[in-house]
Coordinates of C-alpha atoms and ligand atoms in Angstrom, one line a residue:
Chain A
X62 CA 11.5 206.8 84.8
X63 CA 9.3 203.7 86.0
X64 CA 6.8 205.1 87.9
X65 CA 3.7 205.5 85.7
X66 CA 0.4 207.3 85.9
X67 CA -2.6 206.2 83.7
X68 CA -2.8 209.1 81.2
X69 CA -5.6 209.9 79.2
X70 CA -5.5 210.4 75.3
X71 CA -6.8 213.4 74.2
X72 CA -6.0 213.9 70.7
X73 CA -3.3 212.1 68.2
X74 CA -1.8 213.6 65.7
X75 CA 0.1 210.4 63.2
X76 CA 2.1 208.7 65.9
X77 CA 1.9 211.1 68.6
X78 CA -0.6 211.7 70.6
X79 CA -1.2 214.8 73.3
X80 CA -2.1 212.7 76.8
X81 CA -3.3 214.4 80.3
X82 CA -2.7 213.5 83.8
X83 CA -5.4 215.5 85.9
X84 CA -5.1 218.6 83.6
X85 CA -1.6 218.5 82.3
X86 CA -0.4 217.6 79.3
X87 CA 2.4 215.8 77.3
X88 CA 3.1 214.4 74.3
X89 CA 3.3 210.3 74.3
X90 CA 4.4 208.4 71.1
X91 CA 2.4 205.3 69.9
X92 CA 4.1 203.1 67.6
X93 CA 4.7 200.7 70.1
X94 CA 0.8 200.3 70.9
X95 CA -2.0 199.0 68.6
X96 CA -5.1 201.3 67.6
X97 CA -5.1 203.5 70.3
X98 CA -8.0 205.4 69.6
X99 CA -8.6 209.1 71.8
X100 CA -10.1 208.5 75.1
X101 CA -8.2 205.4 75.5
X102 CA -6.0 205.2 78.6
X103 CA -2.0 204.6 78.4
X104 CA 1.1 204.0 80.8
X105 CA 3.7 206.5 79.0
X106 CA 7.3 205.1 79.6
X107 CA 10.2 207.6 78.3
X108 CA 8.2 209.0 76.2
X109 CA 6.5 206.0 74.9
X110 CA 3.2 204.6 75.3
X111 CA 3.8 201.1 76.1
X112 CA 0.4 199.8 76.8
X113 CA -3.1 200.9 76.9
X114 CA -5.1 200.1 80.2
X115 CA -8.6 198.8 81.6
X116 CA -10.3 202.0 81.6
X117 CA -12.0 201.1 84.8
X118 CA -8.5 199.9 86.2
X119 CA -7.2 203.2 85.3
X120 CA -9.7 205.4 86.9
X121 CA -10.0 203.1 89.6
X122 CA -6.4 204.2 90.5
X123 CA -6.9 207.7 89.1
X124 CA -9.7 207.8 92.5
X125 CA -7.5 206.1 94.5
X126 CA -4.9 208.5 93.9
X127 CA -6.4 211.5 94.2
X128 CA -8.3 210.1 97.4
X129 CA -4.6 209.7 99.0
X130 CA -3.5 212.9 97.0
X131 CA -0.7 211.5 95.2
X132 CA -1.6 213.7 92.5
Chain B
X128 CA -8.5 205.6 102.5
X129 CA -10.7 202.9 101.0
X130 CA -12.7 200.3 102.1
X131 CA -11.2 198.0 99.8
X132 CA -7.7 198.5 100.8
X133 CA -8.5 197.6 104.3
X134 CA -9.8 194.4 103.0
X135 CA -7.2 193.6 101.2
X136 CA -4.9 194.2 104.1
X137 CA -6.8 192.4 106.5
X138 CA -7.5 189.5 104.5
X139 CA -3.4 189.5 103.4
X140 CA -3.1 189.5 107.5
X141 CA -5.2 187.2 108.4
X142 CA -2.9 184.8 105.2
X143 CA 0.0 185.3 106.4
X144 CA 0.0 184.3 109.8
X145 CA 0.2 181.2 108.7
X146 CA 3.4 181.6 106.5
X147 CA 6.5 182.9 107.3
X148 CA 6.9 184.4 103.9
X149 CA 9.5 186.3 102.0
X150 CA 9.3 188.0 99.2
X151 CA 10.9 190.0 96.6
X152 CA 10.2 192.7 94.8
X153 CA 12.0 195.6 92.5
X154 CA 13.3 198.8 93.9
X155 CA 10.1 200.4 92.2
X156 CA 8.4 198.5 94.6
X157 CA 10.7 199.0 96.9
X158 CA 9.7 203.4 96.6
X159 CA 6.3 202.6 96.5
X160 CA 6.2 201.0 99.8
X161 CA 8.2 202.9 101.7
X162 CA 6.0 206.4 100.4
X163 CA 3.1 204.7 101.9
X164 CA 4.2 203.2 104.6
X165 CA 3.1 199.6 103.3
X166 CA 5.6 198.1 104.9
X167 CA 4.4 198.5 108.1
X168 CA 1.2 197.6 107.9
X169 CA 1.8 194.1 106.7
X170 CA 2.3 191.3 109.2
X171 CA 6.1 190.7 110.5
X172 CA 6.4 187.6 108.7
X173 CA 5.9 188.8 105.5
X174 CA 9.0 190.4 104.5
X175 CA 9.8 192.4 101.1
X176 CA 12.8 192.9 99.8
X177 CA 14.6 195.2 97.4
X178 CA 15.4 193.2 94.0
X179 CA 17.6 194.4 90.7
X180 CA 14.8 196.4 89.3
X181 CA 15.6 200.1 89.1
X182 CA 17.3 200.3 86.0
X183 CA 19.7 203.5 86.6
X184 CA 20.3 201.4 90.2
X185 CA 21.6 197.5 87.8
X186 CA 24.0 200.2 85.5
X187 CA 27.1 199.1 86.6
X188 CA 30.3 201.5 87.2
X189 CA 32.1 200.3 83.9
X190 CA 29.3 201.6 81.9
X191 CA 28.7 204.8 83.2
X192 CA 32.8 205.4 83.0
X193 CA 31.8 204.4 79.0
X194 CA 29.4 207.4 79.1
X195 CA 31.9 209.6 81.2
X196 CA 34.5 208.6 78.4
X197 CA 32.1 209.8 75.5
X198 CA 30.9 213.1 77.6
X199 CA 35.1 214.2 77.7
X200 CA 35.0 214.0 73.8
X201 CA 34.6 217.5 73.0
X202 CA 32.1 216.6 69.6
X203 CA 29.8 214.8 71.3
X204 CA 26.7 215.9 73.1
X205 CA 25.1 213.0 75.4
X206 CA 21.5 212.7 75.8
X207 CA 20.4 211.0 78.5
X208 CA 17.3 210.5 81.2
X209 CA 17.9 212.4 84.2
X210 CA 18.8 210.0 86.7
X211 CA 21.7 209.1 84.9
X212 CA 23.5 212.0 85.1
X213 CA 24.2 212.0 88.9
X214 CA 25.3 207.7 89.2
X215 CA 28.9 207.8 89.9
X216 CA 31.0 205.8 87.7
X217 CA 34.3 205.1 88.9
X218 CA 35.8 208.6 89.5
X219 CA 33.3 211.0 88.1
X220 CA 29.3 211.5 87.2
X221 CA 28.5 212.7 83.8
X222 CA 27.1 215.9 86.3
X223 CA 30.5 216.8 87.3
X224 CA 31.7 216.5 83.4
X225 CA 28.6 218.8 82.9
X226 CA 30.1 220.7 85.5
X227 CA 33.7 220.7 83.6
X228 CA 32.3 221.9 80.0
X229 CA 30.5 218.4 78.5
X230 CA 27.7 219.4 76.4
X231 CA 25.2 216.4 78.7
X232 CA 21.4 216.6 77.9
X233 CA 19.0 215.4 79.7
X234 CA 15.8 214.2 77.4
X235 CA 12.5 212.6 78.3
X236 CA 12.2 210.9 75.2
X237 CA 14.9 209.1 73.1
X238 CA 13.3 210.5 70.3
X239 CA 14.0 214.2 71.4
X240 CA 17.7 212.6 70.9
X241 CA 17.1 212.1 67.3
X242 CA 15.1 215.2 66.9
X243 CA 18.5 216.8 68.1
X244 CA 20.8 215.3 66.3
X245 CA 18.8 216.8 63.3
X246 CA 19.6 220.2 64.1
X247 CA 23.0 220.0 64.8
X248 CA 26.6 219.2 63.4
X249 CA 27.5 217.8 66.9
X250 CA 27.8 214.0 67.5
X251 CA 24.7 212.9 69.6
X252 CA 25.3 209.9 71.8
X253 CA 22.1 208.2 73.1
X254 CA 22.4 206.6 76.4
X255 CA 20.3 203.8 76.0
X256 CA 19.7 202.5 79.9
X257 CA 16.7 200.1 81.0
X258 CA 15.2 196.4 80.8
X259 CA 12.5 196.1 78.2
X260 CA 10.3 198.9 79.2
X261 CA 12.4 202.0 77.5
X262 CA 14.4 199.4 75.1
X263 CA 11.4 199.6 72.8
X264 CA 11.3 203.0 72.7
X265 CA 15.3 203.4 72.1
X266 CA 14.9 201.0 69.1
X267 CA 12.3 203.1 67.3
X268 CA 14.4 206.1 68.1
X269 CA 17.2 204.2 66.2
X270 CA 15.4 202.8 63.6
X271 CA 14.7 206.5 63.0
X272 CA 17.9 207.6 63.3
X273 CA 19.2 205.1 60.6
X274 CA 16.1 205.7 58.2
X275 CA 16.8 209.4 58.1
X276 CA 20.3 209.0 57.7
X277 CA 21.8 210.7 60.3
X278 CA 25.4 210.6 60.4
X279 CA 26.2 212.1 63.8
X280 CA 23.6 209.6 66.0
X281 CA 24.7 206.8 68.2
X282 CA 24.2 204.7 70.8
X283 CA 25.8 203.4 74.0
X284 CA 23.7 200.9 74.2
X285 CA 23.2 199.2 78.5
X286 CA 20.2 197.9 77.8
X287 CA 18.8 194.9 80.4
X288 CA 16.9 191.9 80.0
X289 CA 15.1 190.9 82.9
X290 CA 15.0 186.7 83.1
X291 CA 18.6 186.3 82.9
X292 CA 18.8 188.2 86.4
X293 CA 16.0 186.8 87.5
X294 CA 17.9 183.6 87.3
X295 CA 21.1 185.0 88.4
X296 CA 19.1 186.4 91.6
X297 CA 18.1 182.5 92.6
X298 CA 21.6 181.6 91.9
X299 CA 23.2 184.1 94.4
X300 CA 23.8 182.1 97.5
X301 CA 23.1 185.2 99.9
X302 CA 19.6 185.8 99.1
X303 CA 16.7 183.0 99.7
X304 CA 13.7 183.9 98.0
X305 CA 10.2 182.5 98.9
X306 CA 8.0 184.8 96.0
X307 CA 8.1 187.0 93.7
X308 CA 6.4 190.1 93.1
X309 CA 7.4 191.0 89.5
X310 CA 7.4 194.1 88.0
X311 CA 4.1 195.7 86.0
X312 CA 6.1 197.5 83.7
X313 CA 8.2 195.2 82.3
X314 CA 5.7 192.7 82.1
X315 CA 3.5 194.6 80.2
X316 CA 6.2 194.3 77.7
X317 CA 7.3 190.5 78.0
X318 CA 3.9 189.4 78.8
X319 CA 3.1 187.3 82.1
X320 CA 4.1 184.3 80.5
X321 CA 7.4 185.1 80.1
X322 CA 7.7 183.9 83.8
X323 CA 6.3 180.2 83.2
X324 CA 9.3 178.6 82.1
X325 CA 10.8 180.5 85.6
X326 CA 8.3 179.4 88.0
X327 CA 8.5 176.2 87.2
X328 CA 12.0 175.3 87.2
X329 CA 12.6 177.4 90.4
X330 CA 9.2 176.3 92.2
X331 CA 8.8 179.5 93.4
X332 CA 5.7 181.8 93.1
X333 CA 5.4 184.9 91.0
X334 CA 3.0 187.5 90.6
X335 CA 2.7 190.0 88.4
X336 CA 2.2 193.9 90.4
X337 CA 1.3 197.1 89.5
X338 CA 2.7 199.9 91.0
X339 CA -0.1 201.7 93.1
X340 CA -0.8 200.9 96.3
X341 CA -4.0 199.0 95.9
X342 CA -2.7 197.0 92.9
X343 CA 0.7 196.0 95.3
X344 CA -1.4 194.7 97.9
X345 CA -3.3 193.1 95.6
X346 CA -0.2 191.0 94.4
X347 CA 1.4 190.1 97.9
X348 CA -2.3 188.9 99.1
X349 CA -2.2 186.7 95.9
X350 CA 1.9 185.5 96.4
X351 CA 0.7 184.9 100.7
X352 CA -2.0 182.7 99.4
X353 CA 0.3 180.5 97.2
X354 CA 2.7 180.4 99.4
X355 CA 0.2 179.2 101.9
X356 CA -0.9 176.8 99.8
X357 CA 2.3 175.3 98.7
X358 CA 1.6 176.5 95.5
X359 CA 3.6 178.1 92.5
X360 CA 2.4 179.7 89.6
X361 CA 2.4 182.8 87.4
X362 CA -0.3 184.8 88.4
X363 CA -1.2 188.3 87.0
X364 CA -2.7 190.5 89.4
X365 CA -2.4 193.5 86.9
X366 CA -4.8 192.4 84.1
X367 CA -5.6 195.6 83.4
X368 CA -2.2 196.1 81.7
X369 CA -1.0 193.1 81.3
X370 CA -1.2 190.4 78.7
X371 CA 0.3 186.7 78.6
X372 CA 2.0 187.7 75.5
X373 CA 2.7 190.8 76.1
X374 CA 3.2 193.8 73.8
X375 CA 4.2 192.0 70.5
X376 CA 4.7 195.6 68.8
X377 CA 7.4 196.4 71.6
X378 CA 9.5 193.2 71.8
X379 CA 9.6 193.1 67.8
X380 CA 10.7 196.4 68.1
X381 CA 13.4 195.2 70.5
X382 CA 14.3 192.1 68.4
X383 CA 14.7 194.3 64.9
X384 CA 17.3 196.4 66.7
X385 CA 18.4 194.2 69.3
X386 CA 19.9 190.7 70.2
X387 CA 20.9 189.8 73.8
X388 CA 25.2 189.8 75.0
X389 CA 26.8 189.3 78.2
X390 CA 25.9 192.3 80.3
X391 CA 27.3 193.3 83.5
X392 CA 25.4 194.2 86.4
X393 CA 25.6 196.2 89.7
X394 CA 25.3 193.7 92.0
X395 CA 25.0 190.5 89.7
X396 CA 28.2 190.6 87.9
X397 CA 28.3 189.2 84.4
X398 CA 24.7 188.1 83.5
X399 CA 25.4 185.5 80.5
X400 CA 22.5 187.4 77.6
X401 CA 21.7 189.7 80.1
X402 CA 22.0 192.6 78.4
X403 CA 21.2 194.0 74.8
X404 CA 23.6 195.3 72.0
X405 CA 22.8 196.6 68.9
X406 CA 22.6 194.2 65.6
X407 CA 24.8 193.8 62.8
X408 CA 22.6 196.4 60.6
X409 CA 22.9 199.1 63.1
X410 CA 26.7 198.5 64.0
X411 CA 27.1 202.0 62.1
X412 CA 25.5 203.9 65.3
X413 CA 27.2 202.2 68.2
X414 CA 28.7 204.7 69.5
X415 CA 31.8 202.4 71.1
X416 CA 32.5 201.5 67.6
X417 CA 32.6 205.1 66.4
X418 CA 34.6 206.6 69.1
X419 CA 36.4 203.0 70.0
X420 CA 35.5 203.0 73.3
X421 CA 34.9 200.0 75.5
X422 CA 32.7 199.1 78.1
X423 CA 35.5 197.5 81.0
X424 CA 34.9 196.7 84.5
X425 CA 34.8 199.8 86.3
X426 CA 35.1 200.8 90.4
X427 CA 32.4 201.3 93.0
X428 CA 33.0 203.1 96.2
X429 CA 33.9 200.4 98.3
X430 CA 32.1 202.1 101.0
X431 CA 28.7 201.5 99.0
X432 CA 26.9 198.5 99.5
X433 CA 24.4 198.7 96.2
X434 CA 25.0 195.1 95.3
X435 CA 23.7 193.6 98.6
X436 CA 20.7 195.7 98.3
X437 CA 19.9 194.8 95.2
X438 CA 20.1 191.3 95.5
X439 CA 17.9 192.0 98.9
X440 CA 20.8 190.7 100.8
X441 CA 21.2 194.0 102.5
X442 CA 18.7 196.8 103.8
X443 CA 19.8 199.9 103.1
X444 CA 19.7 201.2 106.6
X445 CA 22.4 198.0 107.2
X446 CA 24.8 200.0 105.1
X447 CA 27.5 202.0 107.2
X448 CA 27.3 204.9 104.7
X449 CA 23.5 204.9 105.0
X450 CA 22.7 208.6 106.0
X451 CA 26.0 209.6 106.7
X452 CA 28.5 209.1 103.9
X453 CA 25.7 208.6 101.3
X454 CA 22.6 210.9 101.1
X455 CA 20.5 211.9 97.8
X456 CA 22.3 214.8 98.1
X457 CA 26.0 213.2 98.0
X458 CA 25.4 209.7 96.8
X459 CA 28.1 207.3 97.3
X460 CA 25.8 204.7 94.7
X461 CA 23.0 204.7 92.3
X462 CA 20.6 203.5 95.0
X463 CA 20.5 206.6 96.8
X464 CA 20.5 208.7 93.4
X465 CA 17.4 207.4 91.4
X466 CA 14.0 208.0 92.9
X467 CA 12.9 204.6 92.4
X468 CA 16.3 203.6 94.4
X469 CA 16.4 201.1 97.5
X470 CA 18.2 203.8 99.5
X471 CA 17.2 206.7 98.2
X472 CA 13.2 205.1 99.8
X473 CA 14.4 204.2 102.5
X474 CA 16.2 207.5 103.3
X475 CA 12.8 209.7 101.9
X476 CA 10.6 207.8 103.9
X477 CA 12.4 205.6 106.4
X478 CA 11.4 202.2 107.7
X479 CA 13.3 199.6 106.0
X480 CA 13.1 200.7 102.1
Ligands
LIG742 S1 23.3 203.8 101.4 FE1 24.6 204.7 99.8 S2 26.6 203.7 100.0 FE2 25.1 202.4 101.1 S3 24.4 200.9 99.7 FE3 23.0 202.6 99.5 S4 23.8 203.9 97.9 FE4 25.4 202.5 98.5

């Protein structure tokens, strides 16, 4: 539940967007974020985006990740 | 593994001899550093402990016997996240009651709970569990519910609110605490400077930590090099996600559908405005108003040592049920259930959770 991976928006639809984690992909709501915009990375939290994040910061720990192969 | 992660280790060494330091941090953490072995590679006098921050872990016994109570009532359907369903209340788990005929669902989303309620005549009760993180995302999914007039949605609302355990935590005369590494996720909600106030009335230094391994080592090098310099402030070593402010579109969110109460907590006990409850306006989907159920004090295993551990009075491996009585496959308490638990780590991936 609290454990979050930076996941990438891909498309939105009204106040849902489709995000992806290294290929796979969810459905993330966005009320509770302002102007995300696709391209933009989120930490999804039940469900919920609750905050978009440094895109450097996230792929930063997207490498870092993968590097330890954590995902 | 990379070159800056060495550095920051090294450097957080080369800090901490000169500090015997000890610091907290939440059972997330407390997962984290126990899957990489983190613990280990930091000097011995630099301790972390376990703190009240797995939200399925702070649920006390009382309220999961609420949700047991609801799941025996043969109209309702309970929707709930998926660790829930396996933290034993005082004589059951809302697994067994699966087990026995309850209609329990497990969701990813609260708003797959409203979604259901929709489509059937059943009554759907929400489990709403967690500090300000999935609080946000509850109230939308109730502020749905009500604006689509659904007459078979409710609520058991457990929310938590962080601060007031926070202070509780200082309060508790079994646990001395030198730092604190606070949790990313919440703060991304209540904003870094929701700790100000904290910090300076406790002198006692907090950072702000994200949850992947470069990002935690980032934070303890930062709360070493306070404490080594006698310092204490609010620092945020997770800028990338979090804000001073924090996300003002969640906590109003929280404060339309929320206000705080008294909230037991595993561990904690009573937490005066420690927990949420649902306002006035949405008294209509409580769900211990509709089914006149209450929330009382309920009964742990006496066996299971939860409390201690999450005040980070107690390593898991200091409990006599630790591996024997209690495993994640036969729990005794919710720290060996959730993933993110202290015991649950510490059994996974050993050392000291
Ligand atoms: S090991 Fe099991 S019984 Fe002991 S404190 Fe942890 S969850 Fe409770």
């Amino acid at each position: 539940m609290c454990v979050a991976v930076p996941s990438k928006i891909v498309e939105i639809d009204g106040d849902t967007a489709t995000v992806e984690v290294t290929g796979t992909r969810s459905h993330a709501r966005l009320d509770l974020i302002e102007d995300a915009e696709v391209g933009d990375y989120v930490l999804v939290h039940a469900g919920f985006a609750i905050t978009t994040i440094d895109a450097e910061e996230a792929e930063e720990t997207l490498a870092l990740m993968t590097e330890v192969g954590l995902i | 593994m990379s070159g800056a992660r060495e550095r920051i280790i090294a450097e957080a060494r080369g800090l901490a001899e000169q500090v015997c330091a000890v610091a907290d941090r939440p059972a997330t953490l407390a997962h984290q550093f126990a899957r990489y072995g983190l613990g280990q590679m930091l000097p011995p006098q630099v301790e972390l402990l376990s703190g009240p921050g797995c939200p399925v872990c702070v649920t006390s016994a009382g309220e999961i016997d609420a949700a047991l109570a609801l799941a025996r009532l043969p109209e309702v359907t309970i929707a709930t996240f998926g660790d829930m369903v396996r933290v034993p209340g005082s004589d059951s788990t809302l697994a067994h009651e699966r087990a026995r005929g309850a209609d329990v669902r497990v969701m990813l989303s609260p708003m797959e709970a409203v979604e259901l309620a929709e489509k059937t005549d059943r009554q759907v009760v929400l489990l709403g569990v967690g500090f300000e993180t999935t609080a946000p995302g509850v109230a939308v999914a109730v502020a749905e519910a009500k604006r689509r007039g659904l007459s078979n949605f409710t609520v058991l609302c457990t929310h938590k609110r962080l601060m007031p355990a926070l202070e509780a935590l200082m309060a508790a005369e079994d646990v001395a605490i030198d730092g604190l590494l606070a949790p990313g996720h919440v703060s991304t909600v209540i904003g870094w400077g929701a700790y100000r106030d904290f910090v300076a009335r406790h002198h006692v230094p907090c950072v702000v930590a994200g949850f992947e391994p470069h990002e935690m080592l980032r934070a303890i090098l930062a709360l070493v090099r306070q404490l080594a310099e006698g310092r204490a402030q609010v620092e945020n070593a997770y800028p990338g996600a979090v804000t001073e402010r924090g996300n003002l579109k969640a906590l109003a969110a929280i404060d339309r559908v929320f206000e705080p109460t008294d909230a037991e907590w595993r561990g904690l006990g009573i937490i005066p405005a420690g927990g949420m409850k649902l306002r006035a306006a949405y008294a209509d989907l409580d769900a211990t108003k509709r089914f006149g159920i209450s929330i009382e004090e309920g009964r742990e295993d006496p066996r299971c040592r939860c409390g201690e551990v999450l005040r980070g009075a107690l390593r898991p491996p200091e409990c006599g049920a630790f591996g024997r009585a209690c495993t994640p496959a036969h729990p005794l308490g919710p720290c060996m259930v959730s993933s993110e638990g202290a015991c649950a780590a510490a059994y996974k991936y050993g050392g000291a959770g």
